[in-house]
Amino acid sequence: MTRHIRRRLSRLFLLTRCVAGGIAIARLARAAIAAPPVRPTMTPAQSISVLIPARDEAQRIRPALAALVGAPGVGEVLVVDDQSSDATADIARAAGAAVITGTPLPDGWAGKAWALQQGIEAAGGEWVVTLDADTNPDPRLPQALASRAMAEQLDLLTVGGRFDCPTPGSRWLHPAMLTTLVYRFGPPGVATAPDRAMANGQCMAVPRQSFLERGGMQTVRGEVVEDIALARRMAHDGARVGFLDAGEMLEVRMFESLGDTWRGWGRSLALPGVEPRRRQLFDLAVVLLAQALPLPRLVLRKADFVDVVLLALRFGTLAGTRTAYSRVDVAYWLSPLADVPAAVTIARGIFRRGPHSWRGRTYA
């Protein structure tokens, strides 16, 4: 390769990194205009049903039930027992929740979407707040969600909570994975185009009747990433959707270890079935060039001014996302070292072929 060609390639690489960095900076800067988080409120809300879809959650569901049964404004707590093989249903009944025995999965449905559909149809409240079994909510959360959604006339409100990562490995990898979402879509609380709307299915609030009239979960019945698919489908159809921060009122313990984080979040981090391939690849390039590459280039003594700027940006995100974690230690502050594995996880999700298994079920 001649010196002239190398020089041109070097300039092209520099330009590409500058473009990726500019896109990342623009997305991160939207944090300045983000809507305020969901906070406790005593504003009267309509009747509320809380719904927990659960499949083999006997080891994790107790904190959520303890917080929600008898919570302010909550008329009922429903647990859809999605054909569990453990004591999930017994634990729910003992805690005071009503248990709906889930029916077998119909053709074309994913498990969580089907469980949610059954629960929302059975609910008696004017608002339905859904929570995953691995959440630990503030008892005031359902009323705060319904009140905020009513105040902003939202047809779908989902919120992100604070993560409890119990092991050093998970506290190292999880923040890097979370940061890829911010580099690709910006922070919660920022309005986006319908085809870029984000959501978090761990906790959502919907007005029951109008939600079912729009088709309910049936509109995304076969989606693996059903939460984001639902938000985008509803936004495209003219509904008002919102994705806000609720870290002050919701804690989530998604994964127990580094391996659980890699496998569990890795199946959905690339947003399979939701993002078109060309946009997946474009966003992966932004993550690689703006988030993952600058630190290795610094270690290899190839860093330039662009890398220094992008590294400063990356360490700035650490300061910004620390409030999203209940435990912040050395592993968290070292999470930029996991940016390359996080990018690999996205690439693996983009190019993966064939079915995958989750909770004893196999999906195309």
CSV table of C-alpha atoms in Angstrom, one decimal:
chain,number,residue,atom,x,y,z
A,1,MET,CA,0.0,0.0,0.0
A,2,THR,CA,1.5,3.3,-1.0
A,3,ARG,CA,2.0,6.2,1.3
A,4,HIS,CA,-0.6,8.3,-0.6
A,5,ILE,CA,-3.3,5.6,-0.1
A,6,ARG,CA,-2.4,5.2,3.6
A,7,ARG,CA,-2.8,8.9,4.1
A,8,ARG,CA,-6.2,9.0,2.4
A,9,LEU,CA,-7.4,6.1,4.4
A,10,SER,CA,-6.1,7.7,7.6
A,11,ARG,CA,-8.0,10.9,6.7
A,12,LEU,CA,-11.2,8.9,5.9
A,13,PHE,CA,-10.9,7.1,9.3
A,14,LEU,CA,-10.5,10.4,11.1
A,15,LEU,CA,-13.5,11.8,9.3
A,16,THR,CA,-15.6,8.7,10.2
A,17,ARG,CA,-14.6,9.0,13.9
A,18,CYS,CA,-15.5,12.7,13.9
A,19,VAL,CA,-18.9,12.0,12.4
A,20,ALA,CA,-19.6,9.2,14.8
A,21,GLY,CA,-18.5,11.3,17.7
A,22,GLY,CA,-20.6,14.2,16.6
A,23,ILE,CA,-23.7,12.0,16.4
A,24,ALA,CA,-23.0,10.6,19.9
A,25,ILE,CA,-22.5,14.1,21.4
A,26,ALA,CA,-25.7,15.3,19.8
A,27,ARG,CA,-27.6,12.3,21.3
A,28,LEU,CA,-26.0,12.6,24.8
A,29,ALA,CA,-26.6,16.4,24.8
A,30,ARG,CA,-30.4,15.8,24.7
A,31,ALA,CA,-30.1,15.0,28.4
A,32,ALA,CA,-30.3,18.7,29.0
A,33,ILE,CA,-33.9,18.8,27.7
A,34,ALA,CA,-35.1,15.6,29.2
A,35,ALA,CA,-38.4,15.6,31.1
A,36,PRO,CA,-38.2,15.4,34.9
A,37,PRO,CA,-38.3,11.9,36.4
A,38,VAL,CA,-41.4,10.3,37.9
A,39,ARG,CA,-41.6,11.2,41.6
A,40,PRO,CA,-44.1,10.4,44.4
A,41,THR,CA,-47.4,12.3,44.2
A,42,MET,CA,-50.6,12.4,46.1
A,43,THR,CA,-52.6,13.5,43.1
A,44,PRO,CA,-55.8,11.5,43.0
A,45,ALA,CA,-55.8,9.0,40.2
A,46,GLN,CA,-58.4,6.7,38.7
A,47,SER,CA,-58.7,3.1,39.9
A,48,ILE,CA,-55.5,1.2,39.4
A,49,SER,CA,-54.8,-2.5,38.8
A,50,VAL,CA,-51.2,-3.7,39.2
A,51,LEU,CA,-50.3,-6.7,37.0
A,52,ILE,CA,-47.2,-8.9,37.3
A,53,PRO,CA,-46.6,-11.5,34.6
A,54,ALA,CA,-44.6,-14.4,36.2
A,55,ARG,CA,-43.1,-17.6,35.0
A,56,ASP,CA,-41.0,-19.5,37.6
A,57,GLU,CA,-40.4,-16.4,39.7
A,58,ALA,CA,-40.7,-18.0,43.2
A,59,GLN,CA,-37.2,-16.8,44.1
A,60,ARG,CA,-37.7,-13.2,43.0
A,61,ILE,CA,-41.3,-12.1,43.3
A,62,ARG,CA,-41.7,-11.5,47.0
A,63,PRO,CA,-40.3,-7.9,47.2
A,64,ALA,CA,-42.7,-6.7,44.5
A,65,LEU,CA,-45.7,-8.3,46.1
A,66,ALA,CA,-44.8,-6.9,49.6
A,67,ALA,CA,-44.6,-3.4,48.1
A,68,LEU,CA,-47.7,-3.5,46.0
A,69,VAL,CA,-50.4,-5.4,47.9
A,70,GLY,CA,-52.3,-2.7,49.8
A,71,ALA,CA,-50.3,0.2,48.1
A,72,PRO,CA,-51.9,3.6,47.9
A,73,GLY,CA,-54.4,3.8,45.1
A,74,VAL,CA,-54.0,0.2,44.1
A,75,GLY,CA,-57.3,-1.7,44.0
A,76,GLU,CA,-55.9,-5.1,43.1
A,77,VAL,CA,-52.7,-6.9,42.4
A,78,LEU,CA,-52.9,-9.6,39.7
A,79,VAL,CA,-50.2,-12.2,39.1
A,80,VAL,CA,-50.5,-14.0,35.8
A,81,ASP,CA,-48.9,-17.4,36.5
A,82,ASP,CA,-47.5,-18.2,33.1
A,83,GLN,CA,-47.5,-22.0,33.6
A,84,SER,CA,-44.8,-21.9,36.2
A,85,SER,CA,-43.2,-25.2,37.4
A,86,ASP,CA,-42.4,-23.7,40.9
A,87,ALA,CA,-44.3,-22.1,43.8
A,88,THR,CA,-44.9,-18.8,42.1
A,89,ALA,CA,-48.7,-19.0,42.3
A,90,ASP,CA,-48.7,-20.1,46.0
A,91,ILE,CA,-46.4,-17.3,47.0
A,92,ALA,CA,-48.5,-14.7,45.2
A,93,ARG,CA,-51.7,-16.0,46.9
A,94,ALA,CA,-50.1,-16.0,50.3
A,95,ALA,CA,-49.0,-12.4,49.8
A,96,GLY,CA,-52.6,-11.3,49.0
A,97,ALA,CA,-52.5,-11.1,45.2
A,98,ALA,CA,-55.1,-12.6,42.9
A,99,VAL,CA,-53.6,-15.3,40.7
A,100,ILE,CA,-54.7,-15.7,37.1
A,101,THR,CA,-53.7,-19.1,35.8
A,102,GLY,CA,-52.2,-18.5,32.4
A,103,THR,CA,-53.4,-20.6,29.4
A,104,PRO,CA,-51.1,-22.3,26.9
A,105,LEU,CA,-49.3,-20.1,24.5
A,106,PRO,CA,-51.3,-19.6,21.3
A,107,ASP,CA,-49.5,-19.9,18.0
A,108,GLY,CA,-47.6,-16.7,17.0
A,109,TRP,CA,-47.4,-15.3,20.6
A,110,ALA,CA,-44.4,-14.7,22.7
A,111,GLY,CA,-44.7,-15.6,26.4
A,112,LYS,CA,-44.6,-12.2,28.1
A,113,ALA,CA,-46.9,-10.6,25.5
A,114,TRP,CA,-49.5,-13.3,26.1
A,115,ALA,CA,-49.3,-13.1,29.9
A,116,LEU,CA,-49.8,-9.3,29.7
A,117,GLN,CA,-52.7,-9.6,27.4
A,118,GLN,CA,-54.5,-12.1,29.7
A,119,GLY,CA,-53.9,-9.9,32.7
A,120,ILE,CA,-54.9,-6.6,31.2
A,121,GLU,CA,-58.2,-8.2,29.9
A,122,ALA,CA,-58.9,-9.5,33.4
A,123,ALA,CA,-58.0,-6.3,35.3
A,124,GLY,CA,-60.8,-4.2,36.8
A,125,GLY,CA,-59.0,-0.9,37.1
A,126,GLU,CA,-59.3,2.0,34.8
A,127,TRP,CA,-55.4,2.1,34.7
A,128,VAL,CA,-53.2,-0.9,34.6
A,129,VAL,CA,-49.6,-0.7,35.8
A,130,THR,CA,-47.5,-3.7,34.9
A,131,LEU,CA,-44.3,-4.7,36.7
A,132,ASP,CA,-41.8,-7.5,36.2
A,133,ALA,CA,-41.4,-10.0,39.0
A,134,ASP,CA,-37.7,-8.9,39.5
A,135,THR,CA,-38.6,-5.3,40.4
A,136,ASN,CA,-38.7,-3.8,43.8
A,137,PRO,CA,-41.0,-0.7,43.6
A,138,ASP,CA,-41.8,2.1,46.0
A,139,PRO,CA,-45.5,1.5,47.1
A,140,ARG,CA,-46.3,4.9,45.8
A,141,LEU,CA,-45.1,4.1,42.3
A,142,PRO,CA,-48.4,2.9,40.7
A,143,GLN,CA,-50.3,6.0,41.7
A,144,ALA,CA,-47.4,8.2,40.6
A,145,LEU,CA,-47.3,6.6,37.2
A,146,ALA,CA,-51.1,6.8,36.6
A,147,SER,CA,-51.1,10.4,37.7
A,148,ARG,CA,-48.2,11.4,35.5
A,149,ALA,CA,-49.7,9.6,32.5
A,150,MET,CA,-53.1,11.3,33.1
A,151,ALA,CA,-51.5,14.7,33.5
A,152,GLU,CA,-49.6,14.3,30.2
A,153,GLN,CA,-52.4,12.5,28.4
A,154,LEU,CA,-50.2,9.5,27.6
A,155,ASP,CA,-51.6,6.3,26.1
A,156,LEU,CA,-48.5,4.4,27.2
A,157,LEU,CA,-46.0,5.3,29.8
A,158,THR,CA,-42.9,3.2,30.6
A,159,VAL,CA,-40.1,4.0,33.0
A,160,GLY,CA,-36.6,3.0,33.7
A,161,GLY,CA,-35.5,2.1,37.3
A,162,ARG,CA,-32.3,1.9,39.3
A,163,PHE,CA,-30.4,-1.3,38.7
A,164,ASP,CA,-29.2,-3.6,41.4
A,165,CYS,CA,-26.2,-5.6,40.1
A,166,PRO,CA,-25.2,-8.0,42.9
A,167,THR,CA,-21.7,-9.1,41.6
A,168,PRO,CA,-18.6,-7.2,40.6
A,169,GLY,CA,-18.8,-8.8,37.1
A,170,SER,CA,-22.4,-7.6,36.5
A,171,ARG,CA,-21.5,-4.1,37.9
A,172,TRP,CA,-18.7,-4.0,35.3
A,173,LEU,CA,-20.5,-5.2,32.2
A,174,HIS,CA,-24.0,-3.9,32.8
A,175,PRO,CA,-23.1,-0.2,32.7
A,176,ALA,CA,-21.3,-0.6,29.5
A,177,MET,CA,-24.3,-2.2,27.9
A,178,LEU,CA,-26.6,0.5,29.3
A,179,THR,CA,-24.3,3.2,27.8
A,180,THR,CA,-24.7,1.7,24.3
A,181,LEU,CA,-28.4,2.5,24.5
A,182,VAL,CA,-27.7,6.1,25.4
A,183,TYR,CA,-25.2,6.4,22.6
A,184,ARG,CA,-27.8,5.0,20.2
A,185,PHE,CA,-31.0,6.6,21.4
A,186,GLY,CA,-30.2,9.3,23.9
A,187,PRO,CA,-31.5,9.4,27.5
A,188,PRO,CA,-35.0,8.8,28.8
A,189,GLY,CA,-37.4,11.7,28.9
A,190,VAL,CA,-36.7,13.0,25.4
A,191,ALA,CA,-39.2,13.1,22.6
A,192,THR,CA,-38.3,11.1,19.5
A,193,ALA,CA,-39.7,10.2,16.1
A,194,PRO,CA,-42.1,7.2,16.3
A,195,ASP,CA,-39.6,4.8,14.7
A,196,ARG,CA,-37.0,5.7,17.3
A,197,ALA,CA,-39.2,5.6,20.4
A,198,MET,CA,-37.8,3.7,23.4
A,199,ALA,CA,-39.5,1.9,26.2
A,200,ASN,CA,-38.9,-0.3,29.2
A,201,GLY,CA,-41.3,-3.2,29.6
A,202,GLN,CA,-40.2,-3.8,33.2
A,203,CYS,CA,-42.7,-1.1,34.2
A,204,MET,CA,-45.5,0.4,32.2
A,205,ALA,CA,-48.8,2.1,32.7
A,206,VAL,CA,-51.8,2.1,30.3
A,207,PRO,CA,-55.4,3.2,30.4
A,208,ARG,CA,-57.0,-0.2,30.2
A,209,GLN,CA,-60.1,0.3,28.0
A,210,SER,CA,-58.4,2.5,25.3
A,211,PHE,CA,-55.4,0.2,25.3
A,212,LEU,CA,-57.5,-2.9,24.6
A,213,GLU,CA,-59.4,-1.0,21.9
A,214,ARG,CA,-56.1,-0.3,20.2
A,215,GLY,CA,-55.5,-4.0,20.0
A,216,GLY,CA,-53.6,-4.4,23.3
A,217,MET,CA,-50.6,-6.7,23.2
A,218,GLN,CA,-51.9,-8.5,20.1
A,219,THR,CA,-50.3,-5.8,17.9
A,220,VAL,CA,-46.9,-7.1,19.0
A,221,ARG,CA,-47.8,-10.6,19.9
A,222,GLY,CA,-44.8,-12.3,18.3
A,223,GLU,CA,-42.1,-9.8,19.2
A,224,VAL,CA,-39.2,-10.7,21.5
A,225,VAL,CA,-38.5,-7.0,22.3
A,226,GLU,CA,-42.2,-6.4,22.8
A,227,ASP,CA,-41.9,-3.2,24.9
A,228,ILE,CA,-40.1,-1.1,22.3
A,229,ALA,CA,-42.2,-2.7,19.5
A,230,LEU,CA,-45.3,-1.7,21.3
A,231,ALA,CA,-44.2,1.9,21.9
A,232,ARG,CA,-43.2,2.3,18.3
A,233,ARG,CA,-46.4,0.7,16.9
A,234,MET,CA,-48.6,2.9,19.1
A,235,ALA,CA,-46.6,6.1,18.4
A,236,HIS,CA,-46.9,5.3,14.6
A,237,ASP,CA,-50.6,5.0,15.0
A,238,GLY,CA,-50.9,8.4,16.6
A,239,ALA,CA,-50.9,7.5,20.3
A,240,ARG,CA,-49.0,9.5,22.9
A,241,VAL,CA,-46.2,7.4,24.4
A,242,GLY,CA,-43.6,8.4,27.0
A,243,PHE,CA,-40.4,6.9,28.4
A,244,LEU,CA,-39.2,8.5,31.7
A,245,ASP,CA,-36.8,7.9,34.5
A,246,ALA,CA,-38.2,6.5,37.8
A,247,GLY,CA,-34.9,5.6,39.5
A,248,GLU,CA,-36.1,7.2,42.7
A,249,MET,CA,-39.1,4.8,43.0
A,250,LEU,CA,-38.1,1.6,41.2
A,251,GLU,CA,-35.2,-0.9,41.6
A,252,VAL,CA,-34.6,-3.8,39.3
A,253,ARG,CA,-32.4,-6.8,39.8
A,254,MET,CA,-32.3,-8.2,36.3
A,255,PHE,CA,-29.2,-10.4,36.4
A,256,GLU,CA,-27.2,-12.2,39.0
A,257,SER,CA,-23.7,-12.4,37.4
A,258,LEU,CA,-21.6,-11.4,34.5
A,259,GLY,CA,-22.6,-14.5,32.6
A,260,ASP,CA,-26.3,-13.8,33.2
A,261,THR,CA,-25.9,-10.3,32.0
A,262,TRP,CA,-24.0,-11.3,28.9
A,263,ARG,CA,-26.6,-14.0,28.0
A,264,GLY,CA,-29.8,-12.3,29.2
A,265,TRP,CA,-29.4,-8.8,28.0
A,266,GLY,CA,-27.4,-10.0,25.0
A,267,ARG,CA,-30.5,-11.5,23.5
A,268,SER,CA,-32.2,-8.2,23.2
A,269,LEU,CA,-29.6,-5.4,23.2
A,270,ALA,CA,-29.5,-5.2,19.4
A,271,LEU,CA,-33.3,-4.8,19.4
A,272,PRO,CA,-33.9,-7.8,17.0
A,273,GLY,CA,-37.1,-7.5,15.1
A,274,VAL,CA,-37.5,-3.9,16.0
A,275,GLU,CA,-34.7,-2.0,14.4
A,276,PRO,CA,-34.1,-2.4,10.7
A,277,ARG,CA,-30.7,-3.9,9.8
A,278,ARG,CA,-29.2,-0.8,8.2
A,279,ARG,CA,-30.0,1.2,11.3
A,280,GLN,CA,-28.6,-1.5,13.6
A,281,LEU,CA,-25.4,-1.4,11.7
A,282,PHE,CA,-25.3,2.4,11.7
A,283,ASP,CA,-25.8,2.6,15.4
A,284,LEU,CA,-23.3,-0.2,16.0
A,285,ALA,CA,-20.7,1.9,14.1
A,286,VAL,CA,-21.4,4.9,16.4
A,287,VAL,CA,-20.9,2.7,19.4
A,288,LEU,CA,-17.7,1.2,18.1
A,289,LEU,CA,-16.1,4.4,16.9
A,290,ALA,CA,-17.3,6.8,19.6
A,291,GLN,CA,-17.7,4.6,22.7
A,292,ALA,CA,-15.6,1.5,22.4
A,293,LEU,CA,-12.5,2.4,20.3
A,294,PRO,CA,-11.0,5.5,22.0
A,295,LEU,CA,-9.8,3.7,25.1
A,296,PRO,CA,-8.0,0.8,23.2
A,297,ARG,CA,-6.4,3.5,21.0
A,298,LEU,CA,-5.1,5.3,24.1
A,299,VAL,CA,-3.7,2.0,25.5
A,300,LEU,CA,-2.0,1.3,22.2
A,301,ARG,CA,-0.6,4.9,22.1
A,302,LYS,CA,-2.4,5.7,19.0
A,303,ALA,CA,-4.8,8.2,20.5
A,304,ASP,CA,-5.3,11.7,18.9
A,305,PHE,CA,-7.3,14.7,19.9
A,306,VAL,CA,-10.6,13.1,18.7
A,307,ASP,CA,-10.0,10.1,21.0
A,308,VAL,CA,-9.3,12.5,23.9
A,309,VAL,CA,-12.6,14.3,23.4
A,310,LEU,CA,-14.5,11.0,23.1
A,311,LEU,CA,-12.8,9.6,26.2
A,312,ALA,CA,-13.8,12.7,28.1
A,313,LEU,CA,-17.4,12.2,26.8
A,314,ARG,CA,-17.3,8.6,27.8
A,315,PHE,CA,-16.2,9.3,31.4
A,316,GLY,CA,-18.8,12.0,31.5
A,317,THR,CA,-21.4,9.4,30.9
A,318,LEU,CA,-20.2,7.5,33.9
A,319,ALA,CA,-21.0,10.5,36.1
A,320,GLY,CA,-24.4,10.7,34.4
A,321,THR,CA,-25.4,7.0,34.7
A,322,ARG,CA,-24.2,6.4,38.2
A,323,THR,CA,-27.6,7.3,39.6
A,324,ALA,CA,-29.0,4.4,37.6
A,325,TYR,CA,-27.2,2.0,39.9
A,326,SER,CA,-27.9,1.2,43.6
A,327,ARG,CA,-24.2,0.1,44.1
A,328,VAL,CA,-21.4,2.1,42.6
A,329,ASP,CA,-17.9,0.8,43.2
A,330,VAL,CA,-14.6,0.2,41.5
A,331,ALA,CA,-16.2,-2.3,39.1
A,332,TYR,CA,-18.6,0.4,37.9
A,333,TRP,CA,-15.9,3.0,37.3
A,334,LEU,CA,-13.9,0.4,35.3
A,335,SER,CA,-16.9,-0.4,33.1
A,336,PRO,CA,-15.5,1.5,30.1
A,337,LEU,CA,-13.1,-1.5,29.8
A,338,ALA,CA,-16.2,-3.5,29.0
A,339,ASP,CA,-17.2,-1.2,26.1
A,340,VAL,CA,-15.7,-3.6,23.5
A,341,PRO,CA,-17.5,-6.7,24.8
A,342,ALA,CA,-20.7,-4.6,24.9
A,343,ALA,CA,-20.3,-3.7,21.3
A,344,VAL,CA,-19.6,-7.3,20.5
A,345,THR,CA,-22.9,-8.3,22.1
A,346,ILE,CA,-24.8,-5.9,19.8
A,347,ALA,CA,-23.0,-7.3,16.8
A,348,ARG,CA,-23.8,-10.8,17.9
A,349,GLY,CA,-27.4,-9.9,18.2
A,350,ILE,CA,-27.5,-8.3,14.7
A,351,PHE,CA,-25.9,-11.3,12.9
A,352,ARG,CA,-27.4,-14.1,15.0
A,353,ARG,CA,-29.5,-16.5,13.0
A,354,GLY,CA,-31.9,-19.3,14.0
A,355,PRO,CA,-34.2,-19.6,17.1
A,356,HIS,CA,-33.3,-18.8,20.6
A,357,SER,CA,-34.6,-20.0,24.0
A,358,TRP,CA,-35.8,-18.1,27.0
A,359,ARG,CA,-37.5,-19.4,30.1
A,360,GLY,CA,-38.0,-22.8,28.6
A,361,ARG,CA,-39.5,-21.6,25.3
A,362,THR,CA,-38.0,-21.4,21.9
A,363,TYR,CA,-38.7,-18.4,19.6
A,364,ALA,CA,-37.8,-17.8,15.9
